[in-house]
mmCIF file with all atom_site columns, C-alpha atoms in Angstrom:
data_model
loop_
_atom_site.group_PDB
_atom_site.id
_atom_site.type_symbol
_atom_site.label_atom_id
_atom_site.label_alt_id
_atom_site.label_comp_id
_atom_site.label_asym_id
_atom_site.label_entity_id
_atom_site.label_seq_id
_atom_site.pdbx_PDB_ins_code
_atom_site.Cartn_x
_atom_site.Cartn_y
_atom_site.Cartn_z
_atom_site.occupancy
_atom_site.B_iso_or_equiv
_atom_site.pdbx_formal_charge
_atom_site.auth_seq_id
_atom_site.auth_comp_id
_atom_site.auth_asym_id
_atom_site.auth_atom_id
_atom_site.pdbx_PDB_model_num
ATOM 1   C CA . THR A 1 1   ? -23.700 -13.427 23.762 1.00 54.00 ? 1   THR A CA 1
ATOM 2   C CA . GLN A 1 2   ? -21.922 -13.007 20.429 1.00 56.00 ? 2   GLN A CA 1
ATOM 3   C CA . LEU A 1 3   ? -24.556 -13.060 17.699 1.00 74.00 ? 3   LEU A CA 1
ATOM 4   C CA . LEU A 1 4   ? -22.230 -12.490 14.748 1.00 90.00 ? 4   LEU A CA 1
ATOM 5   C CA . GLU A 1 5   ? -19.375 -14.882 14.096 1.00 92.00 ? 5   GLU A CA 1
ATOM 6   C CA . GLN A 1 6   ? -16.708 -14.024 11.541 1.00 94.00 ? 6   GLN A CA 1
ATOM 7   C CA . SER A 1 7   ? -14.386 -16.433 9.837  1.00 95.00 ? 7   SER A CA 1
ATOM 8   C CA . PRO A 1 8   ? -11.559 -16.830 9.481  1.00 96.00 ? 8   PRO A CA 1
ATOM 9   C CA . GLN A 1 9   ? -10.323 -15.040 12.562 1.00 93.00 ? 9   GLN A CA 1
ATOM 10  C CA . PHE A 1 10  ? -6.887  -14.471 11.013 1.00 95.00 ? 10  PHE A CA 1
ATOM 11  C CA . LEU A 1 11  ? -5.777  -14.536 7.393  1.00 96.00 ? 11  LEU A CA 1
ATOM 12  C CA . SER A 1 12  ? -2.332  -13.981 5.916  1.00 97.00 ? 12  SER A CA 1
ATOM 13  C CA . ILE A 1 13  ? -1.998  -14.008 2.138  1.00 96.00 ? 13  ILE A CA 1
ATOM 14  C CA . GLN A 1 14  ? 0.332   -12.868 -0.624 1.00 97.00 ? 14  GLN A CA 1
ATOM 15  C CA . GLU A 1 15  ? -0.344  -9.759  -2.645 1.00 97.00 ? 15  GLU A CA 1
ATOM 16  C CA . GLY A 1 16  ? -2.420  -10.582 -5.716 1.00 97.00 ? 16  GLY A CA 1
ATOM 17  C CA . GLU A 1 17  ? -4.364  -13.448 -4.147 1.00 97.00 ? 17  GLU A CA 1
ATOM 18  C CA . ASN A 1 18  ? -8.140  -13.487 -3.727 1.00 97.00 ? 18  ASN A CA 1
ATOM 19  C CA . LEU A 1 19  ? -9.897  -14.015 -0.400 1.00 97.00 ? 19  LEU A CA 1
ATOM 20  C CA . THR A 1 20  ? -13.343 -14.246 1.159  1.00 98.00 ? 20  THR A CA 1
ATOM 21  C CA . VAL A 1 21  ? -14.348 -13.326 4.688  1.00 98.00 ? 21  VAL A CA 1
ATOM 22  C CA . TYR A 1 22  ? -17.612 -14.550 6.202  1.00 97.00 ? 22  TYR A CA 1
ATOM 23  C CA . CYS A 1 23  ? -20.016 -13.096 8.740  1.00 96.00 ? 23  CYS A CA 1
ATOM 24  C CA . ASN A 1 24  ? -22.626 -15.540 10.071 1.00 95.00 ? 24  ASN A CA 1
ATOM 25  C CA . SER A 1 25  ? -25.533 -15.383 12.481 1.00 93.00 ? 25  SER A CA 1
ATOM 26  C CA . SER A 1 26  ? -28.594 -17.376 13.485 1.00 90.00 ? 26  SER A CA 1
ATOM 27  C CA . SER A 1 27  ? -30.503 -14.090 13.753 1.00 90.00 ? 27  SER A CA 1
ATOM 28  C CA . VAL A 1 28  ? -32.069 -12.008 11.028 1.00 92.00 ? 28  VAL A CA 1
ATOM 29  C CA . PHE A 1 29  ? -30.829 -8.457  10.547 1.00 92.00 ? 29  PHE A CA 1
ATOM 30  C CA . SER A 1 30  ? -32.483 -5.609  8.672  1.00 90.00 ? 30  SER A CA 1
ATOM 31  C CA . SER A 1 31  ? -29.124 -4.284  7.544  1.00 90.00 ? 31  SER A CA 1
ATOM 32  C CA . LEU A 1 32  ? -25.498 -5.237  7.680  1.00 92.00 ? 32  LEU A CA 1
ATOM 33  C CA . GLN A 1 33  ? -22.412 -3.060  7.577  1.00 93.00 ? 33  GLN A CA 1
ATOM 34  C CA . TRP A 1 34  ? -18.772 -3.822  6.891  1.00 96.00 ? 34  TRP A CA 1
ATOM 35  C CA . TYR A 1 35  ? -15.985 -1.760  8.457  1.00 96.00 ? 35  TYR A CA 1
ATOM 36  C CA . ARG A 1 36  ? -12.196 -1.753  8.123  1.00 96.00 ? 36  ARG A CA 1
ATOM 37  C CA . GLN A 1 37  ? -10.050 -0.764  11.056 1.00 95.00 ? 37  GLN A CA 1
ATOM 38  C CA . GLU A 1 38  ? -6.338  0.035   10.908 1.00 93.00 ? 38  GLU A CA 1
ATOM 39  C CA . PRO A 1 39  ? -4.019  -0.055  13.939 1.00 88.00 ? 39  PRO A CA 1
ATOM 40  C CA . GLY A 1 40  ? -4.499  2.899   16.281 1.00 88.00 ? 40  GLY A CA 1
ATOM 41  C CA . GLU A 1 41  ? -7.622  4.108   14.534 1.00 92.00 ? 41  GLU A CA 1
ATOM 42  C CA . GLY A 1 42  ? -11.361 3.650   14.761 1.00 93.00 ? 42  GLY A CA 1
ATOM 43  C CA . PRO A 1 43  ? -13.371 1.530   12.299 1.00 94.00 ? 43  PRO A CA 1
ATOM 44  C CA . VAL A 1 44  ? -14.301 3.153   8.986  1.00 94.00 ? 44  VAL A CA 1
ATOM 45  C CA . LEU A 1 45  ? -17.494 2.170   7.194  1.00 93.00 ? 45  LEU A CA 1
ATOM 46  C CA . LEU A 1 46  ? -17.018 0.410   3.838  1.00 95.00 ? 46  LEU A CA 1
ATOM 47  C CA . VAL A 1 47  ? -20.567 -0.499  2.878  1.00 93.00 ? 47  VAL A CA 1
ATOM 48  C CA . THR A 1 48  ? -24.120 -1.040  4.100  1.00 91.00 ? 48  THR A CA 1
ATOM 49  C CA . VAL A 1 49  ? -26.378 -3.728  2.611  1.00 92.00 ? 49  VAL A CA 1
ATOM 50  C CA . VAL A 1 50  ? -30.080 -3.845  3.379  1.00 91.00 ? 50  VAL A CA 1
ATOM 51  C CA . THR A 1 51  ? -31.785 -6.247  0.958  1.00 92.00 ? 51  THR A CA 1
ATOM 52  C CA . GLY A 1 52  ? -31.542 -10.034 1.072  1.00 93.00 ? 52  GLY A CA 1
ATOM 53  C CA . GLY A 1 53  ? -29.337 -11.225 -1.807 1.00 94.00 ? 53  GLY A CA 1
ATOM 54  C CA . GLU A 1 54  ? -27.944 -7.734  -2.380 1.00 94.00 ? 54  GLU A CA 1
ATOM 55  C CA . VAL A 1 55  ? -24.481 -7.481  -3.918 1.00 96.00 ? 55  VAL A CA 1
ATOM 56  C CA . LYS A 1 56  ? -22.420 -4.297  -3.746 1.00 96.00 ? 56  LYS A CA 1
ATOM 57  C CA . LYS A 1 57  ? -19.042 -3.645  -5.281 1.00 96.00 ? 57  LYS A CA 1
ATOM 58  C CA . LEU A 1 58  ? -16.443 -1.175  -4.101 1.00 94.00 ? 58  LEU A CA 1
ATOM 59  C CA . LYS A 1 59  ? -13.490 -1.354  -6.515 1.00 95.00 ? 59  LYS A CA 1
ATOM 60  C CA . ARG A 1 60  ? -11.889 -4.762  -5.767 1.00 97.00 ? 60  ARG A CA 1
ATOM 61  C CA . LEU A 1 61  ? -14.221 -5.492  -2.837 1.00 97.00 ? 61  LEU A CA 1
ATOM 62  C CA . THR A 1 62  ? -17.515 -7.348  -3.340 1.00 97.00 ? 62  THR A CA 1
ATOM 63  C CA . PHE A 1 63  ? -20.059 -7.533  -0.529 1.00 97.00 ? 63  PHE A CA 1
ATOM 64  C CA . GLN A 1 64  ? -23.045 -9.854  -0.447 1.00 97.00 ? 64  GLN A CA 1
ATOM 65  C CA . PHE A 1 65  ? -25.977 -10.052 1.964  1.00 96.00 ? 65  PHE A CA 1
ATOM 66  C CA . GLY A 1 66  ? -27.465 -13.520 2.324  1.00 95.00 ? 66  GLY A CA 1
ATOM 67  C CA . ASP A 1 67  ? -30.944 -14.190 0.968  1.00 94.00 ? 67  ASP A CA 1
ATOM 68  C CA . ALA A 1 68  ? -32.275 -14.784 4.487  1.00 94.00 ? 68  ALA A CA 1
ATOM 69  C CA . ARG A 1 69  ? -30.413 -11.726 5.838  1.00 93.00 ? 69  ARG A CA 1
ATOM 70  C CA . LYS A 1 70  ? -28.577 -13.860 8.399  1.00 93.00 ? 70  LYS A CA 1
ATOM 71  C CA . ASP A 1 71  ? -25.139 -13.830 6.824  1.00 94.00 ? 71  ASP A CA 1
ATOM 72  C CA . SER A 1 72  ? -22.807 -11.814 4.639  1.00 96.00 ? 72  SER A CA 1
ATOM 73  C CA . SER A 1 73  ? -19.530 -12.183 2.807  1.00 97.00 ? 73  SER A CA 1
ATOM 74  C CA . LEU A 1 74  ? -16.738 -9.886  1.722  1.00 97.00 ? 74  LEU A CA 1
ATOM 75  C CA . HIS A 1 75  ? -14.626 -10.930 -1.254 1.00 98.00 ? 75  HIS A CA 1
ATOM 76  C CA . ILE A 1 76  ? -11.402 -9.137  -2.148 1.00 97.00 ? 76  ILE A CA 1
ATOM 77  C CA . THR A 1 77  ? -9.935  -9.641  -5.602 1.00 97.00 ? 77  THR A CA 1
ATOM 78  C CA . ALA A 1 78  ? -6.179  -9.284  -6.155 1.00 97.00 ? 78  ALA A CA 1
ATOM 79  C CA . ALA A 1 79  ? -5.411  -8.206  -2.597 1.00 97.00 ? 79  ALA A CA 1
ATOM 80  C CA . GLN A 1 80  ? -2.976  -5.365  -2.030 1.00 97.00 ? 80  GLN A CA 1
ATOM 81  C CA . THR A 1 81  ? -0.860  -4.517  1.009  1.00 96.00 ? 81  THR A CA 1
ATOM 82  C CA . GLY A 1 82  ? -3.146  -1.548  1.607  1.00 95.00 ? 82  GLY A CA 1
ATOM 83  C CA . ASP A 1 83  ? -6.012  -3.978  2.310  1.00 96.00 ? 83  ASP A CA 1
ATOM 84  C CA . THR A 1 84  ? -4.288  -5.053  5.527  1.00 96.00 ? 84  THR A CA 1
ATOM 85  C CA . GLY A 1 85  ? -6.463  -4.414  8.547  1.00 96.00 ? 85  GLY A CA 1
ATOM 86  C CA . LEU A 1 86  ? -9.218  -5.686  10.808 1.00 96.00 ? 86  LEU A CA 1
ATOM 87  C CA . TYR A 1 87  ? -12.522 -6.269  9.022  1.00 97.00 ? 87  TYR A CA 1
ATOM 88  C CA . LEU A 1 88  ? -15.674 -6.051  11.122 1.00 96.00 ? 88  LEU A CA 1
ATOM 89  C CA . CYS A 1 89  ? -19.256 -6.779  10.208 1.00 95.00 ? 89  CYS A CA 1
ATOM 90  C CA . ALA A 1 90  ? -22.118 -5.213  12.149 1.00 93.00 ? 90  ALA A CA 1
ATOM 91  C CA . GLY A 1 91  ? -25.789 -6.168  12.036 1.00 92.00 ? 91  GLY A CA 1
ATOM 92  C CA . GLY A 1 92  ? -28.650 -3.792  12.678 1.00 88.00 ? 92  GLY A CA 1
ATOM 93  C CA . ARG A 1 93  ? -32.317 -4.354  13.396 1.00 83.00 ? 93  ARG A CA 1
ATOM 94  C CA . SER A 1 94  ? -35.142 -2.060  12.376 1.00 78.00 ? 94  SER A CA 1
ATOM 95  C CA . GLY A 1 95  ? -36.584 0.005   15.192 1.00 74.00 ? 95  GLY A CA 1
ATOM 96  C CA . THR A 1 96  ? -33.330 0.148   17.133 1.00 74.00 ? 96  THR A CA 1
ATOM 97  C CA . TYR A 1 97  ? -30.361 2.439   16.961 1.00 75.00 ? 97  TYR A CA 1
ATOM 98  C CA . LYS A 1 98  ? -27.902 -0.282  17.926 1.00 81.00 ? 98  LYS A CA 1
ATOM 99  C CA . TYR A 1 99  ? -25.594 -2.446  15.875 1.00 87.00 ? 99  TYR A CA 1
ATOM 100 C CA . ILE A 1 100 ? -24.152 -5.789  16.945 1.00 89.00 ? 100 ILE A CA 1
ATOM 101 C CA . PHE A 1 101 ? -20.534 -6.186  15.863 1.00 91.00 ? 101 PHE A CA 1
ATOM 102 C CA . GLY A 1 102 ? -18.912 -9.395  14.748 1.00 92.00 ? 102 GLY A CA 1
ATOM 103 C CA . THR A 1 103 ? -15.756 -10.898 16.204 1.00 88.00 ? 103 THR A CA 1
ATOM 104 C CA . GLY A 1 104 ? -13.559 -9.535  13.395 1.00 93.00 ? 104 GLY A CA 1
ATOM 105 C CA . THR A 1 105 ? -11.166 -10.921 10.777 1.00 95.00 ? 105 THR A CA 1
ATOM 106 C CA . ARG A 1 106 ? -7.594  -9.723  10.901 1.00 95.00 ? 106 ARG A CA 1
ATOM 107 C CA . LEU A 1 107 ? -6.133  -9.670  7.378  1.00 97.00 ? 107 LEU A CA 1
ATOM 108 C CA . LYS A 1 108 ? -2.464  -9.294  6.545  1.00 97.00 ? 108 LYS A CA 1
ATOM 109 C CA . VAL A 1 109 ? -1.419  -8.952  2.908  1.00 97.00 ? 109 VAL A CA 1
ATOM 110 C CA . LEU A 1 110 ? 2.242   -9.635  2.297  1.00 96.00 ? 110 LEU A CA 1
ATOM 111 C CA . ALA A 1 111 ? 4.245   -7.971  -0.493 1.00 94.00 ? 111 ALA A CA 1
ATOM 112 C CA . ASN B 2 1   ? -13.179 18.574  9.880  1.00 56.00 ? 1   ASN B CA 1
ATOM 113 C CA . ALA B 2 2   ? -12.568 17.069  13.321 1.00 69.00 ? 2   ALA B CA 1
ATOM 114 C CA . GLY B 2 3   ? -15.416 14.533  13.201 1.00 92.00 ? 3   GLY B CA 1
ATOM 115 C CA . VAL B 2 4   ? -15.355 12.551  16.449 1.00 95.00 ? 4   VAL B CA 1
ATOM 116 C CA . THR B 2 5   ? -12.662 13.434  18.978 1.00 96.00 ? 5   THR B CA 1
ATOM 117 C CA . GLN B 2 6   ? -11.818 11.324  22.022 1.00 97.00 ? 6   GLN B CA 1
ATOM 118 C CA . THR B 2 7   ? -9.733  12.417  24.984 1.00 97.00 ? 7   THR B CA 1
ATOM 119 C CA . PRO B 2 8   ? -7.489  11.191  26.430 1.00 96.00 ? 8   PRO B CA 1
ATOM 120 C CA . LYS B 2 9   ? -5.776  8.845   23.945 1.00 95.00 ? 9   LYS B CA 1
ATOM 121 C CA . PHE B 2 10  ? -4.026  6.807   26.638 1.00 96.00 ? 10  PHE B CA 1
ATOM 122 C CA . ARG B 2 11  ? -4.516  6.396   30.362 1.00 96.00 ? 11  ARG B CA 1
ATOM 123 C CA . VAL B 2 12  ? -3.187  4.136   33.101 1.00 97.00 ? 12  VAL B CA 1
ATOM 124 C CA . LEU B 2 13  ? -5.234  3.765   36.268 1.00 96.00 ? 13  LEU B CA 1
ATOM 125 C CA . LYS B 2 14  ? -4.819  1.900   39.508 1.00 97.00 ? 14  LYS B CA 1
ATOM 126 C CA . THR B 2 15  ? -7.614  -0.379  40.674 1.00 97.00 ? 15  THR B CA 1
ATOM 127 C CA . GLY B 2 16  ? -10.294 1.665   42.413 1.00 97.00 ? 16  GLY B CA 1
ATOM 128 C CA . GLN B 2 17  ? -9.473  4.975   40.759 1.00 97.00 ? 17  GLN B CA 1
ATOM 129 C CA . SER B 2 18  ? -12.080 6.884   38.797 1.00 96.00 ? 18  SER B CA 1
ATOM 130 C CA . MET B 2 19  ? -11.898 8.678   35.486 1.00 95.00 ? 19  MET B CA 1
ATOM 131 C CA . THR B 2 20  ? -14.006 10.198  32.727 1.00 97.00 ? 20  THR B CA 1
ATOM 132 C CA . LEU B 2 21  ? -13.542 9.711   28.999 1.00 97.00 ? 21  LEU B CA 1
ATOM 133 C CA . LEU B 2 22  ? -14.751 12.538  26.800 1.00 97.00 ? 22  LEU B CA 1
ATOM 134 C CA . CYS B 2 23  ? -16.211 12.221  23.323 1.00 97.00 ? 23  CYS B CA 1
ATOM 135 C CA . ALA B 2 24  ? -16.989 15.279  21.204 1.00 97.00 ? 24  ALA B CA 1
ATOM 136 C CA . GLN B 2 25  ? -18.553 15.359  17.737 1.00 96.00 ? 25  GLN B CA 1
ATOM 137 C CA . ASP B 2 26  ? -18.962 18.338  15.442 1.00 95.00 ? 26  ASP B CA 1
ATOM 138 C CA . MET B 2 27  ? -21.415 16.796  12.951 1.00 93.00 ? 27  MET B CA 1
ATOM 139 C CA . ASN B 2 28  ? -24.599 17.671  14.892 1.00 93.00 ? 28  ASN B CA 1
ATOM 140 C CA . HIS B 2 29  ? -25.454 13.964  15.143 1.00 93.00 ? 29  HIS B CA 1
ATOM 141 C CA . GLU B 2 30  ? -28.313 12.864  17.355 1.00 92.00 ? 30  GLU B CA 1
ATOM 142 C CA . TYR B 2 31  ? -26.984 9.428   18.261 1.00 93.00 ? 31  TYR B CA 1
ATOM 143 C CA . MET B 2 32  ? -23.801 8.677   20.153 1.00 94.00 ? 32  MET B CA 1
ATOM 144 C CA . TYR B 2 33  ? -22.310 5.399   21.351 1.00 95.00 ? 33  TYR B CA 1
ATOM 145 C CA . TRP B 2 34  ? -19.578 4.069   23.606 1.00 97.00 ? 34  TRP B CA 1
ATOM 146 C CA . TYR B 2 35  ? -17.977 0.705   22.743 1.00 96.00 ? 35  TYR B CA 1
ATOM 147 C CA . ARG B 2 36  ? -15.144 -1.324  24.153 1.00 96.00 ? 36  ARG B CA 1
ATOM 148 C CA . GLN B 2 37  ? -12.892 -3.465  21.989 1.00 95.00 ? 37  GLN B CA 1
ATOM 149 C CA . ASP B 2 38  ? -11.121 -6.514  23.323 1.00 92.00 ? 38  ASP B CA 1
ATOM 150 C CA . PRO B 2 39  ? -9.095  -9.104  21.361 1.00 82.00 ? 39  PRO B CA 1
ATOM 151 C CA . GLY B 2 40  ? -11.334 -11.637 19.628 1.00 76.00 ? 40  GLY B CA 1
ATOM 152 C CA . MET B 2 41  ? -14.500 -9.902  20.826 1.00 78.00 ? 41  MET B CA 1
ATOM 153 C CA . GLY B 2 42  ? -15.103 -7.270  18.179 1.00 84.00 ? 42  GLY B CA 1
ATOM 154 C CA . LEU B 2 43  ? -16.814 -4.137  19.507 1.00 92.00 ? 43  LEU B CA 1
ATOM 155 C CA . ARG B 2 44  ? -19.273 -4.372  22.382 1.00 93.00 ? 44  ARG B CA 1
ATOM 156 C CA . LEU B 2 45  ? -21.753 -1.601  23.111 1.00 93.00 ? 45  LEU B CA 1
ATOM 157 C CA . ILE B 2 46  ? -21.517 -0.142  26.624 1.00 96.00 ? 46  ILE B CA 1
ATOM 158 C CA . HIS B 2 47  ? -24.050 2.702   26.556 1.00 96.00 ? 47  HIS B CA 1
ATOM 159 C CA . TYR B 2 48  ? -25.654 4.843   23.919 1.00 94.00 ? 48  TYR B CA 1
ATOM 160 C CA . SER B 2 49  ? -27.709 8.023   23.559 1.00 94.00 ? 49  SER B CA 1
ATOM 161 C CA . VAL B 2 50  ? -30.413 8.921   21.061 1.00 91.00 ? 50  VAL B CA 1
ATOM 162 C CA . GLY B 2 51  ? -30.391 12.614  21.874 1.00 92.00 ? 51  GLY B CA 1
ATOM 163 C CA . GLU B 2 52  ? -29.348 15.314  24.306 1.00 94.00 ? 52  GLU B CA 1
ATOM 164 C CA . GLY B 2 53  ? -30.322 14.392  27.863 1.00 94.00 ? 53  GLY B CA 1
ATOM 165 C CA . THR B 2 54  ? -30.983 10.713  27.063 1.00 94.00 ? 54  THR B CA 1
ATOM 166 C CA . THR B 2 55  ? -28.918 7.609   27.742 1.00 96.00 ? 55  THR B CA 1
ATOM 167 C CA . ALA B 2 56  ? -29.539 3.860   27.519 1.00 94.00 ? 56  ALA B CA 1
ATOM 168 C CA . LYS B 2 57  ? -27.705 0.648   28.400 1.00 94.00 ? 57  LYS B CA 1
ATOM 169 C CA . GLY B 2 58  ? -25.975 -1.480  25.812 1.00 92.00 ? 58  GLY B CA 1
ATOM 170 C CA . GLU B 2 59  ? -24.610 -5.026  26.048 1.00 90.00 ? 59  GLU B CA 1
ATOM 171 C CA . VAL B 2 60  ? -21.987 -4.478  28.777 1.00 94.00 ? 60  VAL B CA 1
ATOM 172 C CA . PRO B 2 61  ? -23.024 -1.472  30.936 1.00 96.00 ? 61  PRO B CA 1
ATOM 173 C CA . ASP B 2 62  ? -21.929 -2.692  34.375 1.00 96.00 ? 62  ASP B CA 1
ATOM 174 C CA . GLY B 2 63  ? -19.221 -0.565  35.996 1.00 96.00 ? 63  GLY B CA 1
ATOM 175 C CA . TYR B 2 64  ? -19.793 2.388   33.661 1.00 97.00 ? 64  TYR B CA 1
ATOM 176 C CA . ASN B 2 65  ? -21.953 5.516   33.716 1.00 97.00 ? 65  ASN B CA 1
ATOM 177 C CA . VAL B 2 66  ? -22.612 8.049   30.974 1.00 97.00 ? 66  VAL B CA 1
ATOM 178 C CA . SER B 2 67  ? -24.002 11.529  30.533 1.00 97.00 ? 67  SER B CA 1
ATOM 179 C CA . ARG B 2 68  ? -25.150 13.559  27.519 1.00 97.00 ? 68  ARG B CA 1
ATOM 180 C CA . LEU B 2 69  ? -25.723 17.052  28.854 1.00 95.00 ? 69  LEU B CA 1
ATOM 181 C CA . LYS B 2 70  ? -24.864 18.671  25.510 1.00 95.00 ? 70  LYS B CA 1
ATOM 182 C CA . LYS B 2 71  ? -25.689 17.272  22.092 1.00 95.00 ? 71  LYS B CA 1
ATOM 183 C CA . GLN B 2 72  ? -22.076 17.314  20.936 1.00 96.00 ? 72  GLN B CA 1
ATOM 184 C CA . ASN B 2 73  ? -20.588 15.602  24.011 1.00 97.00 ? 73  ASN B CA 1
ATOM 185 C CA . PHE B 2 74  ? -20.937 12.098  25.419 1.00 97.00 ? 74  PHE B CA 1
ATOM 186 C CA . LEU B 2 75  ? -19.035 11.275  28.617 1.00 98.00 ? 75  LEU B CA 1
ATOM 187 C CA . LEU B 2 76  ? -18.144 7.800   29.859 1.00 98.00 ? 76  LEU B CA 1
ATOM 188 C CA . GLY B 2 77  ? -17.312 7.436   33.531 1.00 97.00 ? 77  GLY B CA 1
ATOM 189 C CA . LEU B 2 78  ? -15.621 4.678   35.488 1.00 96.00 ? 78  LEU B CA 1
ATOM 190 C CA . GLU B 2 79  ? -16.364 5.175   39.182 1.00 91.00 ? 79  GLU B CA 1
ATOM 191 C CA . SER B 2 80  ? -14.062 2.461   40.537 1.00 96.00 ? 80  SER B CA 1
ATOM 192 C CA . ALA B 2 81  ? -11.813 1.007   37.859 1.00 96.00 ? 81  ALA B CA 1
ATOM 193 C CA . ALA B 2 82  ? -11.146 -2.736  37.749 1.00 97.00 ? 82  ALA B CA 1
ATOM 194 C CA . PRO B 2 83  ? -8.519  -4.691  35.773 1.00 96.00 ? 83  PRO B CA 1
ATOM 195 C CA . SER B 2 84  ? -11.378 -6.210  33.709 1.00 96.00 ? 84  SER B CA 1
ATOM 196 C CA . GLN B 2 85  ? -11.985 -2.725  32.319 1.00 97.00 ? 85  GLN B CA 1
ATOM 197 C CA . THR B 2 86  ? -8.592  -2.684  30.617 1.00 97.00 ? 86  THR B CA 1
ATOM 198 C CA . SER B 2 87  ? -9.563  -2.206  26.992 1.00 97.00 ? 87  SER B CA 1
ATOM 199 C CA . VAL B 2 88  ? -9.665  0.153   24.048 1.00 97.00 ? 88  VAL B CA 1
ATOM 200 C CA . TYR B 2 89  ? -12.708 2.411   24.179 1.00 98.00 ? 89  TYR B CA 1
ATOM 201 C CA . PHE B 2 90  ? -14.316 3.852   21.072 1.00 97.00 ? 90  PHE B CA 1
ATOM 202 C CA . CYS B 2 91  ? -16.926 6.533   20.750 1.00 97.00 ? 91  CYS B CA 1
ATOM 203 C CA . ALA B 2 92  ? -19.125 6.827   17.672 1.00 95.00 ? 92  ALA B CA 1
ATOM 204 C CA . SER B 2 93  ? -21.834 9.139   16.439 1.00 94.00 ? 93  SER B CA 1
ATOM 205 C CA . SER B 2 94  ? -24.465 8.796   13.750 1.00 91.00 ? 94  SER B CA 1
ATOM 206 C CA . GLU B 2 95  ? -27.491 10.402  12.192 1.00 82.00 ? 95  GLU B CA 1
ATOM 207 C CA . VAL B 2 96  ? -30.530 8.692   10.736 1.00 66.00 ? 96  VAL B CA 1
ATOM 208 C CA . GLY B 2 97  ? -29.227 6.136   8.226  1.00 59.00 ? 97  GLY B CA 1
ATOM 209 C CA . ASN B 2 98  ? -26.954 4.545   10.768 1.00 68.00 ? 98  ASN B CA 1
ATOM 210 C CA . ILE B 2 99  ? -23.562 5.377   9.283  1.00 78.00 ? 99  ILE B CA 1
ATOM 211 C CA . GLN B 2 100 ? -21.455 5.428   12.378 1.00 86.00 ? 100 GLN B CA 1
ATOM 212 C CA . TYR B 2 101 ? -18.383 7.654   12.562 1.00 92.00 ? 101 TYR B CA 1
ATOM 213 C CA . PHE B 2 102 ? -15.798 6.525   15.069 1.00 95.00 ? 102 PHE B CA 1
ATOM 214 C CA . GLY B 2 103 ? -13.162 8.336   17.068 1.00 95.00 ? 103 GLY B CA 1
ATOM 215 C CA . ALA B 2 104 ? -9.552  7.151   17.213 1.00 95.00 ? 104 ALA B CA 1
ATOM 216 C CA . GLY B 2 105 ? -10.032 5.396   20.562 1.00 96.00 ? 105 GLY B CA 1
ATOM 217 C CA . THR B 2 106 ? -8.781  5.618   24.143 1.00 96.00 ? 106 THR B CA 1
ATOM 218 C CA . ARG B 2 107 ? -6.415  2.899   25.325 1.00 96.00 ? 107 ARG B CA 1
ATOM 219 C CA . LEU B 2 108 ? -7.006  2.281   29.035 1.00 97.00 ? 108 LEU B CA 1
ATOM 220 C CA . SER B 2 109 ? -4.963  0.068   31.323 1.00 97.00 ? 109 SER B CA 1
ATOM 221 C CA . VAL B 2 110 ? -6.097  -0.679  34.867 1.00 97.00 ? 110 VAL B CA 1
ATOM 222 C CA . LEU B 2 111 ? -3.371  -2.108  37.087 1.00 96.00 ? 111 LEU B CA 1
#
């Protein structure tokens, strides 16, 4: 059972464009993480959000946790070719050591 | 710093063969995880460990066994490989705070 759905599944855009990736669930999570994975490598953590409505910025990346802690978004401003990769969200619940990963969004930024 | 090291990086097996994947971490982390990654499925948790000598089942444990005899090592075993186990396997470790550090992955093909 896949509890975290990401959309879109694939995205190809030109350098300089803006984009938003979504991570949705019917379940409540105590925290949510975003990872980026490049070909041949493991995922690397970008950010963790823990409070409903929380917004975090990492240079051109803006992450938001939904008020009800069931969804999250990742917005990239002025995309660069270096942003190309697979973006994964992962939801965690308090009292467990496990994270549930989303289905992933594969982003390609063209020069 | 090595971080999380997985061996081997690639392996081809015939149906019915057995093998062990090794994960080693040098960060003294308590928690370790084994995931598999398949196209369109994100990462799915196979087994995990919350400390030396402990193991627990994740989402997709069938066909796999694990052992954590030493804190720094987490082994994933396939007793009788099946084509459905063709996948990319990732190991991760974490400490309290749930930032997971991933290895570079093992690409396994079962013919």
